CSV table of N, CA, C and O in Angstrom, one decimal:
chain,number,residue,atom,x,y,z
P,1,MET,N,41.7,-3.8,-7.1
P,1,MET,CA,40.6,-2.8,-6.8
P,1,MET,C,39.2,-3.3,-7.1
P,1,MET,O,39.0,-3.8,-8.2
P,2,LYS,N,38.4,-3.4,-6.1
P,2,LYS,CA,37.2,-3.9,-6.4
P,2,LYS,C,36.0,-3.0,-7.3
P,2,LYS,O,36.2,-1.8,-7.2
P,3,LYS,N,35.4,-3.7,-8.4
P,3,LYS,CA,34.5,-3.1,-9.3
P,3,LYS,C,33.4,-2.5,-8.6
P,3,LYS,O,32.8,-3.4,-7.8
P,4,LYS,N,32.7,-1.4,-8.5
P,4,LYS,CA,31.5,-1.0,-7.9
P,4,LYS,C,30.1,-1.6,-8.6
P,4,LYS,O,30.2,-1.7,-9.8
P,5,LEU,N,29.7,-2.5,-7.9
P,5,LEU,CA,28.4,-3.1,-8.5
P,5,LEU,C,27.3,-2.1,-8.6
P,5,LEU,O,27.0,-1.2,-7.6
P,6,ASP,N,26.3,-2.2,-9.5
P,6,ASP,CA,25.1,-1.4,-9.8
P,6,ASP,C,24.3,-1.9,-8.7
P,6,ASP,O,24.1,-3.1,-8.6
P,7,SER,N,23.4,-1.1,-7.8
P,7,SER,CA,22.5,-1.6,-6.7
P,7,SER,C,21.1,-1.4,-7.4
P,7,SER,O,20.8,0.0,-7.8
P,8,PRO,N,20.3,-2.2,-7.0
P,8,PRO,CA,18.8,-1.9,-7.4
P,8,PRO,C,17.9,-1.1,-6.4
P,8,PRO,O,16.7,-0.8,-6.3
P,9,ILE,N,18.8,-0.6,-5.2
P,9,ILE,CA,18.1,0.0,-4.2
P,9,ILE,C,17.9,1.5,-4.5
P,9,ILE,O,19.0,2.1,-5.0
P,10,ILE,N,16.7,1.9,-4.5
P,10,ILE,CA,16.5,3.4,-4.6
P,10,ILE,C,15.6,3.7,-3.3
P,10,ILE,O,14.6,3.3,-3.0
P,11,ALA,N,16.3,4.9,-2.4
P,11,ALA,CA,15.6,5.6,-1.2
P,11,ALA,C,15.1,4.3,-0.4
P,11,ALA,O,13.9,4.3,0.3
P,12,ASP,N,16.0,3.2,0.0
P,12,ASP,CA,15.6,2.2,0.7
P,12,ASP,C,14.5,1.4,0.3
P,12,ASP,O,14.0,0.4,1.0
P,13,THR,N,14.2,1.4,-0.9
P,13,THR,CA,13.1,0.5,-1.3
P,13,THR,C,13.7,-0.2,-2.9
P,13,THR,O,14.8,0.1,-3.2
P,14,GLN,N,13.0,-1.2,-3.3
P,14,GLN,CA,13.3,-2.0,-4.6
P,14,GLN,C,12.1,-1.9,-5.4
P,14,GLN,O,11.5,-2.8,-5.5
P,15,PRO,N,12.0,-0.7,-6.1
P,15,PRO,CA,10.9,-0.5,-6.8
P,15,PRO,C,10.6,-1.4,-8.1
P,15,PRO,O,9.5,-1.5,-8.6
P,16,HIS,N,11.6,-1.9,-8.5
P,16,HIS,CA,11.6,-3.0,-9.5
P,16,HIS,C,11.1,-4.4,-9.3
P,16,HIS,O,10.5,-5.2,-10.2
P,17,GLN,N,10.8,-4.5,-8.1
P,17,GLN,CA,10.1,-5.6,-7.5
P,17,GLN,C,8.8,-5.2,-6.8
P,17,GLN,O,8.8,-4.6,-5.6
P,18,MET,N,7.7,-5.5,-7.3
P,18,MET,CA,6.4,-5.1,-7.1
P,18,MET,C,6.1,-5.4,-5.4
P,18,MET,O,5.6,-4.6,-4.6
P,19,ASN,N,6.3,-6.6,-5.1
P,19,ASN,CA,5.9,-7.0,-3.9
P,19,ASN,C,7.0,-6.8,-2.7
P,19,ASN,O,7.1,-7.4,-1.6
P,20,ALA,N,8.1,-6.1,-3.2
P,20,ALA,CA,9.6,-6.2,-2.1
P,20,ALA,C,9.2,-5.2,-0.9
P,20,ALA,O,8.5,-4.1,-1.3
P,21,PRO,N,9.4,-5.3,0.1
P,21,PRO,CA,9.1,-4.6,1.1
P,21,PRO,C,9.9,-3.2,1.0
P,21,PRO,O,11.2,-3.3,0.7
P,22,SER,N,9.5,-2.3,1.8
P,22,SER,CA,10.3,-1.1,1.9
P,22,SER,C,11.2,-1.1,3.3
P,22,SER,O,10.7,-1.5,4.4
P,23,PHE,N,12.4,-0.6,3.4
P,23,PHE,CA,13.0,-0.6,4.6
P,23,PHE,C,13.0,0.8,5.3
P,23,PHE,O,13.6,0.9,6.3
P,24,LYS,N,12.3,1.7,4.6
P,24,LYS,CA,12.3,3.0,5.2
P,24,LYS,C,11.6,3.1,6.6
P,24,LYS,O,10.8,2.4,6.9
P,25,GLY,N,12.4,3.7,7.5
P,25,GLY,CA,11.9,3.8,9.0
P,25,GLY,C,12.0,2.6,9.7
P,25,GLY,O,11.5,2.7,10.9
P,26,THR,N,12.8,1.5,9.3
P,26,THR,CA,13.0,0.4,10.0
P,26,THR,C,14.4,0.5,10.7
P,26,THR,O,14.6,-0.5,11.7
P,27,GLY,N,15.2,1.2,10.3
P,27,GLY,CA,16.7,1.2,10.8
P,27,GLY,C,17.4,0.2,10.2
P,27,GLY,O,18.8,0.2,10.5
P,28,ILE,N,16.9,-0.6,9.3
P,28,ILE,CA,17.7,-1.5,8.5
P,28,ILE,C,17.9,-0.9,7.3
P,28,ILE,O,17.1,-0.3,6.3
P,29,LYS,N,19.3,-0.7,6.9
P,29,LYS,CA,19.8,-0.2,5.8
P,29,LYS,C,20.1,-1.2,4.8
P,29,LYS,O,20.8,-2.2,4.8
P,30,PRO,N,19.5,-1.0,3.5
P,30,PRO,CA,19.9,-2.0,2.4
P,30,PRO,C,21.1,-1.9,2.0
P,30,PRO,O,21.7,-1.2,2.1
P,31,GLN,N,21.7,-3.2,1.8
P,31,GLN,CA,23.2,-3.4,1.6
P,31,GLN,C,23.2,-3.7,-0.1
P,31,GLN,O,22.5,-3.9,-0.9
P,32,ALA,N,24.5,-3.2,-0.5
P,32,ALA,CA,24.8,-3.4,-1.8
P,32,ALA,C,25.2,-4.6,-2.3
P,32,ALA,O,25.4,-5.6,-1.4
P,33,PRO,N,25.0,-4.9,-3.7
P,33,PRO,CA,25.4,-6.3,-4.0
P,33,PRO,C,26.8,-6.7,-3.6
P,33,PRO,O,27.5,-5.8,-3.7
P,34,PHE,N,27.0,-8.1,-3.6
P,34,PHE,CA,28.4,-8.4,-3.6
P,34,PHE,C,28.9,-9.6,-4.5
P,34,PHE,O,27.8,-10.3,-4.9
P,35,VAL,N,30.0,-9.9,-4.5
P,35,VAL,CA,30.7,-11.0,-5.3
P,35,VAL,C,30.9,-12.2,-4.4
P,35,VAL,O,31.7,-11.9,-3.6
P,36,ASN,N,30.2,-13.4,-4.5
P,36,ASN,CA,30.7,-14.4,-3.6
P,36,ASN,C,32.0,-15.0,-3.9
P,36,ASN,O,32.6,-14.6,-4.8
P,37,ASP,N,32.5,-16.2,-3.3
P,37,ASP,CA,33.6,-16.9,-3.6
P,37,ASP,C,33.8,-17.4,-4.9
P,37,ASP,O,34.7,-18.0,-5.4
P,38,TYR,N,32.5,-17.6,-5.6
P,38,TYR,CA,32.6,-18.3,-7.0
P,38,TYR,C,32.6,-17.3,-8.3
P,38,TYR,O,32.3,-17.6,-9.2
P,39,GLY,N,32.6,-16.1,-7.6
P,39,GLY,CA,32.4,-14.9,-8.6
P,39,GLY,C,31.2,-14.4,-9.3
P,39,GLY,O,30.9,-14.1,-10.3
P,40,VAL,N,30.2,-14.9,-8.3
P,40,VAL,CA,28.8,-14.8,-8.7
P,40,VAL,C,28.3,-13.5,-8.0
P,40,VAL,O,28.3,-13.5,-6.7
P,41,VAL,N,27.6,-12.6,-8.7
P,41,VAL,CA,27.0,-11.5,-8.0
P,41,VAL,C,25.6,-11.7,-7.3
P,41,VAL,O,24.9,-12.3,-8.0
P,42,ILE,N,25.6,-11.4,-6.0
P,42,ILE,CA,24.6,-11.8,-5.3
P,42,ILE,C,23.7,-10.3,-4.8
P,42,ILE,O,24.6,-9.5,-4.4
P,43,GLY,N,22.4,-10.3,-5.2
P,43,GLY,CA,21.9,-9.0,-4.5
P,43,GLY,C,21.7,-8.1,-5.7
P,43,GLY,O,21.1,-6.8,-5.3
P,44,ASP,N,21.9,-8.2,-7.1
P,44,ASP,CA,21.9,-7.3,-8.0
P,44,ASP,C,20.5,-7.3,-8.7
P,44,ASP,O,20.3,-6.7,-9.6
P,45,SER,N,19.8,-8.3,-8.3
P,45,SER,CA,18.3,-8.4,-8.8
P,45,SER,C,18.5,-8.9,-10.3
P,45,SER,O,17.4,-9.0,-11.2
P,46,LYS,N,19.5,-9.3,-11.0
P,46,LYS,CA,19.5,-9.9,-12.4
P,46,LYS,C,19.4,-11.5,-12.5
P,46,LYS,O,19.0,-11.7,-13.4
P,47,TYR,N,19.7,-12.0,-11.4
P,47,TYR,CA,19.5,-13.4,-11.0
P,47,TYR,C,20.3,-14.3,-12.2
P,47,TYR,O,19.9,-15.5,-12.2
P,48,ALA,N,21.0,-14.0,-12.9
P,48,ALA,CA,21.9,-14.5,-13.7
P,48,ALA,C,23.2,-14.0,-13.6
P,48,ALA,O,23.5,-12.9,-13.6
P,49,SER,N,24.3,-14.9,-13.6
P,49,SER,CA,25.6,-14.6,-13.8
P,49,SER,C,26.6,-15.5,-14.4
P,49,SER,O,26.3,-16.9,-14.4
P,50,ALA,N,27.6,-15.1,-15.2
P,50,ALA,CA,28.2,-16.1,-16.0
P,50,ALA,C,28.7,-17.2,-15.2
P,50,ALA,O,28.9,-18.3,-15.8
P,51,ASN,N,29.3,-16.9,-13.8
P,51,ASN,CA,29.9,-17.8,-13.3
P,51,ASN,C,29.0,-18.7,-12.4
P,51,ASN,O,29.5,-19.6,-11.6
P,52,SER,N,27.8,-18.3,-12.5
P,52,SER,CA,26.8,-19.2,-11.5
P,52,SER,C,26.8,-20.7,-11.9
P,52,SER,O,26.4,-21.1,-13.1
P,53,PRO,N,26.7,-21.7,-10.9
P,53,PRO,CA,26.6,-23.3,-11.3
P,53,PRO,C,25.2,-23.1,-12.0
P,53,PRO,O,25.0,-24.1,-12.8
P,54,LEU,N,24.1,-22.2,-11.8
P,54,LEU,CA,23.0,-22.6,-12.3
P,54,LEU,C,23.1,-22.3,-14.1
P,54,LEU,O,22.4,-22.9,-14.8
P,55,GLU,N,24.0,-21.4,-14.3
P,55,GLU,CA,24.4,-21.2,-15.6
P,55,GLU,C,25.3,-22.1,-16.4
P,55,GLU,O,25.3,-22.3,-17.6
P,56,ASN,N,25.9,-23.1,-15.7
P,56,ASN,CA,26.8,-23.8,-15.9
P,56,ASN,C,26.4,-25.4,-15.7
P,56,ASN,O,27.4,-26.2,-15.3
P,57,TRP,N,25.4,-25.7,-15.3
P,57,TRP,CA,24.7,-26.8,-14.9
P,57,TRP,C,25.2,-28.2,-15.8
P,57,TRP,O,25.0,-28.0,-16.9
P,58,SER,N,25.5,-29.0,-15.2
P,58,SER,CA,25.7,-30.4,-15.8
P,58,SER,C,25.7,-31.6,-14.9
P,58,SER,O,25.4,-31.2,-13.6
P,59,GLU,N,25.6,-32.6,-15.3
P,59,GLU,CA,25.3,-34.0,-14.2
P,59,GLU,C,26.6,-34.1,-13.3
P,59,GLU,O,26.1,-34.8,-12.3
P,60,GLU,N,27.8,-33.3,-13.4
P,60,GLU,CA,28.6,-33.3,-12.5
P,60,GLU,C,28.6,-32.2,-11.6
P,60,GLU,O,29.2,-32.4,-10.7
P,61,THR,N,27.6,-31.4,-11.4
P,61,THR,CA,27.4,-30.4,-10.7
P,61,THR,C,26.8,-30.9,-9.5
P,61,THR,O,25.6,-31.4,-9.4
P,62,ASP,N,27.3,-30.5,-8.1
P,62,ASP,CA,26.7,-31.1,-7.0
P,62,ASP,C,25.8,-29.8,-6.5
P,62,ASP,O,26.5,-28.8,-6.2
P,63,PRO,N,24.7,-29.9,-6.3
P,63,PRO,CA,23.9,-29.0,-5.8
P,63,PRO,C,24.4,-28.3,-4.5
P,63,PRO,O,24.1,-27.1,-4.3
P,64,GLU,N,24.9,-28.9,-3.8
P,64,GLU,CA,25.6,-28.4,-2.4
P,64,GLU,C,26.4,-27.3,-2.5
P,64,GLU,O,26.4,-26.3,-1.7
P,65,ILE,N,26.9,-27.1,-3.8
P,65,ILE,CA,27.9,-25.9,-3.9
P,65,ILE,C,27.1,-24.6,-3.8
P,65,ILE,O,27.7,-23.6,-3.6
P,66,MET,N,25.6,-24.6,-3.9
P,66,MET,CA,24.9,-23.3,-3.8
P,66,MET,C,24.1,-23.1,-2.5
P,66,MET,O,23.3,-22.5,-2.5
P,67,ALA,N,24.7,-24.0,-1.5
P,67,ALA,CA,24.2,-23.8,-0.1
P,67,ALA,C,25.2,-22.9,0.6
P,67,ALA,O,26.3,-22.8,0.4
P,68,GLY,N,24.6,-22.2,1.7
P,68,GLY,CA,25.3,-21.4,2.4
P,68,GLY,C,24.9,-19.9,2.3
P,68,GLY,O,24.4,-19.5,1.4
P,69,ASP,N,25.4,-19.1,3.3
P,69,ASP,CA,25.4,-17.8,3.6
P,69,ASP,C,25.6,-16.9,2.2
P,69,ASP,O,25.3,-15.8,1.9
P,70,GLU,N,26.8,-17.5,1.5
P,70,GLU,CA,27.3,-16.7,0.6
P,70,GLU,C,26.4,-16.5,-0.8
P,70,GLU,O,26.7,-15.8,-1.7
P,71,TRP,N,25.3,-17.1,-0.7
P,71,TRP,CA,24.4,-17.4,-1.9
P,71,TRP,C,23.0,-16.5,-1.4
P,71,TRP,O,22.1,-16.5,-2.4
P,72,ILE,N,23.1,-15.8,-0.4
P,72,ILE,CA,21.9,-15.0,0.1
P,72,ILE,C,22.4,-13.6,0.4
P,72,ILE,O,23.3,-13.5,1.2
P,73,HIS,N,21.5,-12.8,0.0
P,73,HIS,CA,21.7,-11.2,0.2
P,73,HIS,C,20.9,-10.8,1.6
P,73,HIS,O,19.8,-11.2,1.6
P,74,PRO,N,21.6,-10.1,2.3
P,74,PRO,CA,21.0,-9.9,3.6
P,74,PRO,C,19.6,-8.9,3.4
P,74,PRO,O,18.8,-8.9,4.3
P,75,THR,N,19.6,-8.2,2.4
P,75,THR,CA,18.5,-7.1,2.3
P,75,THR,C,17.7,-7.4,0.8
P,75,THR,O,16.7,-6.9,0.7
P,76,ASN,N,18.3,-7.9,-0.1
P,76,ASN,CA,17.9,-8.2,-1.4
P,76,ASN,C,17.6,-9.7,-1.6
P,76,ASN,O,18.4,-10.4,-2.5
P,77,ASP,N,16.6,-10.0,-1.0
P,77,ASP,CA,16.5,-11.7,-1.2
P,77,ASP,C,14.8,-11.8,-1.0
P,77,ASP,O,14.2,-11.2,-0.3
P,78,ILE,N,14.4,-12.8,-1.7
P,78,ILE,CA,12.9,-13.2,-1.9
P,78,ILE,C,12.2,-13.4,-0.6
P,78,ILE,O,11.3,-13.2,-0.5
P,79,GLY,N,13.1,-14.1,0.3
P,79,GLY,CA,12.7,-14.1,1.7
P,79,GLY,C,12.2,-12.9,2.4
P,79,GLY,O,11.3,-12.9,3.3
P,80,TRP,N,12.5,-11.8,2.2
P,80,TRP,CA,11.8,-10.7,2.7
P,80,TRP,C,10.5,-10.5,2.2
P,80,TRP,O,9.7,-9.6,2.9
P,81,ASN,N,9.8,-11.1,1.1
P,81,ASN,CA,8.5,-11.0,0.9
P,81,ASN,C,7.4,-11.8,1.6
P,81,ASN,O,6.3,-11.8,1.2
P,82,SER,N,8.1,-12.7,2.4
P,82,SER,CA,7.2,-13.5,3.2
P,82,SER,C,6.4,-12.8,4.4
P,82,SER,O,7.0,-11.7,4.6
P,83,ALA,N,5.1,-13.3,4.7
P,83,ALA,CA,4.6,-12.5,5.6
P,83,ALA,C,5.3,-12.3,7.1
P,83,ALA,O,5.2,-11.3,7.6
P,84,GLU,N,6.0,-13.3,7.4
P,84,GLU,CA,6.8,-13.4,8.6
P,84,GLU,C,7.9,-12.2,8.6
P,84,GLU,O,7.9,-11.3,9.6
P,85,ASN,N,8.6,-12.0,7.7
P,85,ASN,CA,9.5,-11.0,7.4
P,85,ASN,C,8.9,-9.5,7.2
P,85,ASN,O,9.5,-8.6,7.5
P,86,ARG,N,7.9,-9.4,6.6
P,86,ARG,CA,7.3,-8.1,6.5
P,86,ARG,C,6.6,-7.7,7.7
P,86,ARG,O,6.8,-6.6,8.1
P,87,GLU,N,6.2,-8.6,8.5
P,87,GLU,CA,5.8,-8.3,9.8
P,87,GLU,C,6.8,-7.7,10.7
P,87,GLU,O,6.8,-6.9,11.5
P,88,LEU,N,8.1,-8.2,10.5
P,88,LEU,CA,9.4,-8.0,11.3
P,88,LEU,C,9.7,-6.5,10.8
P,88,LEU,O,10.0,-5.7,11.9
P,89,LEU,N,9.5,-6.1,9.7
P,89,LEU,CA,9.8,-4.9,9.1
P,89,LEU,C,8.7,-4.0,9.8
P,89,LEU,O,9.2,-2.7,10.2
P,90,GLU,N,7.5,-4.1,9.7
P,90,GLU,CA,6.4,-3.5,10.3
P,90,GLU,C,6.8,-3.1,11.8
P,90,GLU,O,6.4,-1.8,12.2
P,91,ALA,N,7.0,-4.2,12.4
P,91,ALA,CA,7.3,-4.0,13.8
P,91,ALA,C,8.6,-3.1,14.2
P,91,ALA,O,8.6,-2.4,15.3
P,92,LYS,N,9.5,-2.8,13.2
P,92,LYS,CA,10.6,-2.0,13.3
P,92,LYS,C,10.1,-0.4,13.1
P,92,LYS,O,11.0,0.4,13.5
P,93,ARG,N,9.3,-0.3,12.2
P,93,ARG,CA,8.8,0.9,11.8
P,93,ARG,C,8.3,1.7,13.2
P,93,ARG,O,7.2,1.4,13.7
P,94,ALA,N,8.5,3.1,13.1
P,94,ALA,CA,7.8,4.1,14.0
P,94,ALA,C,6.5,4.3,13.5
P,94,ALA,O,6.3,4.5,12.3
P,95,PRO,N,5.4,4.5,14.5
P,95,PRO,CA,4.1,4.9,13.9
P,95,PRO,C,4.3,6.4,13.3
P,95,PRO,O,4.9,7.2,13.6
P,96,GLU,N,3.4,6.5,12.3
P,96,GLU,CA,3.5,7.8,11.5
P,96,GLU,C,2.7,8.9,12.3
P,96,GLU,O,2.6,10.0,11.9
P,97,ALA,N,1.7,8.2,13.0
P,97,ALA,CA,0.8,9.3,13.7
P,97,ALA,C,0.7,9.0,15.2
P,97,ALA,O,0.9,7.8,15.7
P,98,PRO,N,0.4,10.2,16.1
P,98,PRO,CA,0.5,9.8,17.4
P,98,PRO,C,-0.5,9.0,18.0
P,98,PRO,O,-0.6,8.4,19.1
P,99,PHE,N,-1.8,9.1,17.3
P,99,PHE,CA,-3.1,8.3,17.6
P,99,PHE,C,-3.7,7.6,16.5
P,99,PHE,O,-4.0,8.2,15.5
P,100,MET,N,-4.2,6.3,16.7
P,100,MET,CA,-4.6,5.7,15.3
P,100,MET,C,-5.7,4.6,16.0
P,100,MET,O,-5.6,4.3,17.1
P,101,HIS,N,-6.5,4.3,15.2
P,101,HIS,CA,-7.6,3.3,15.6
P,101,HIS,C,-7.2,2.2,14.5
P,101,HIS,O,-8.1,2.3,13.5
P,102,PRO,N,-6.5,1.4,15.1
P,102,PRO,CA,-6.1,0.3,14.3
P,102,PRO,C,-7.3,-0.8,14.0
P,102,PRO,O,-7.5,-1.5,13.1
P,103,ASP,N,-8.3,-0.8,14.6
P,103,ASP,CA,-9.4,-1.4,14.7
P,103,ASP,C,-10.7,-0.9,13.7
P,103,ASP,O,-11.7,-1.5,13.4
P,104,LYS,N,-10.4,0.2,13.2
P,104,LYS,CA,-11.4,1.0,12.4
P,104,LYS,C,-10.8,1.2,11.0
P,104,LYS,O,-9.8,1.6,10.9
P,105,ASP,N,-11.6,0.9,9.8
P,105,ASP,CA,-11.2,1.0,8.6
P,105,ASP,C,-11.7,2.5,8.2
P,105,ASP,O,-12.9,2.6,7.7
P,106,VAL,N,-11.0,3.5,8.4
P,106,VAL,CA,-11.5,4.7,7.8
P,106,VAL,C,-11.5,5.1,6.5
P,106,VAL,O,-12.2,6.1,6.1
P,107,SER,N,-11.0,4.1,5.7
P,107,SER,CA,-10.9,4.3,4.3
P,107,SER,C,-12.0,3.5,3.5
P,107,SER,O,-12.3,3.7,2.3
P,108,ALA,N,-12.8,2.9,4.3
P,108,ALA,CA,-13.8,1.7,3.9
P,108,ALA,C,-14.9,2.8,3.0
P,108,ALA,O,-15.2,3.9,3.4
P,109,GLU,N,-15.1,2.3,1.7
P,109,GLU,CA,-16.2,3.1,0.9
P,109,GLU,C,-15.8,4.5,0.5
P,109,GLU,O,-16.6,5.1,0.2
P,110,THR,N,-14.5,4.7,0.3
P,110,THR,CA,-14.2,6.0,0.0
P,110,THR,C,-13.7,6.1,-1.7
P,110,THR,O,-13.5,7.1,-2.0
P,111,ASP,N,-13.9,4.8,-2.1
P,111,ASP,CA,-13.3,5.0,-3.5
P,111,ASP,C,-14.5,4.5,-4.4
P,111,ASP,O,-15.6,4.6,-4.1
């Protein structure tokens, strides 16, 4: 029986990460953390696992052991914080208003 892992996702967002993007309205559903073939939890935002090669590093550790998709979480990964991936999410969001002036800053000098 698989143990249910705690997820840092709340309402399609990761509020514990200040710069993490929101997946709300994009059609992309945040995925739960998973345990990879090495017994390391990926995507729980704790970034430390007793079985991780990083926690057990030695001169004999081959860095290649940490290469591959099983070390990357599909929705809770630092890569989502990049400008390119944020633009990808924004492009998937439906407009919130029927008509907008994207070239006008209506909030200028309001604070």
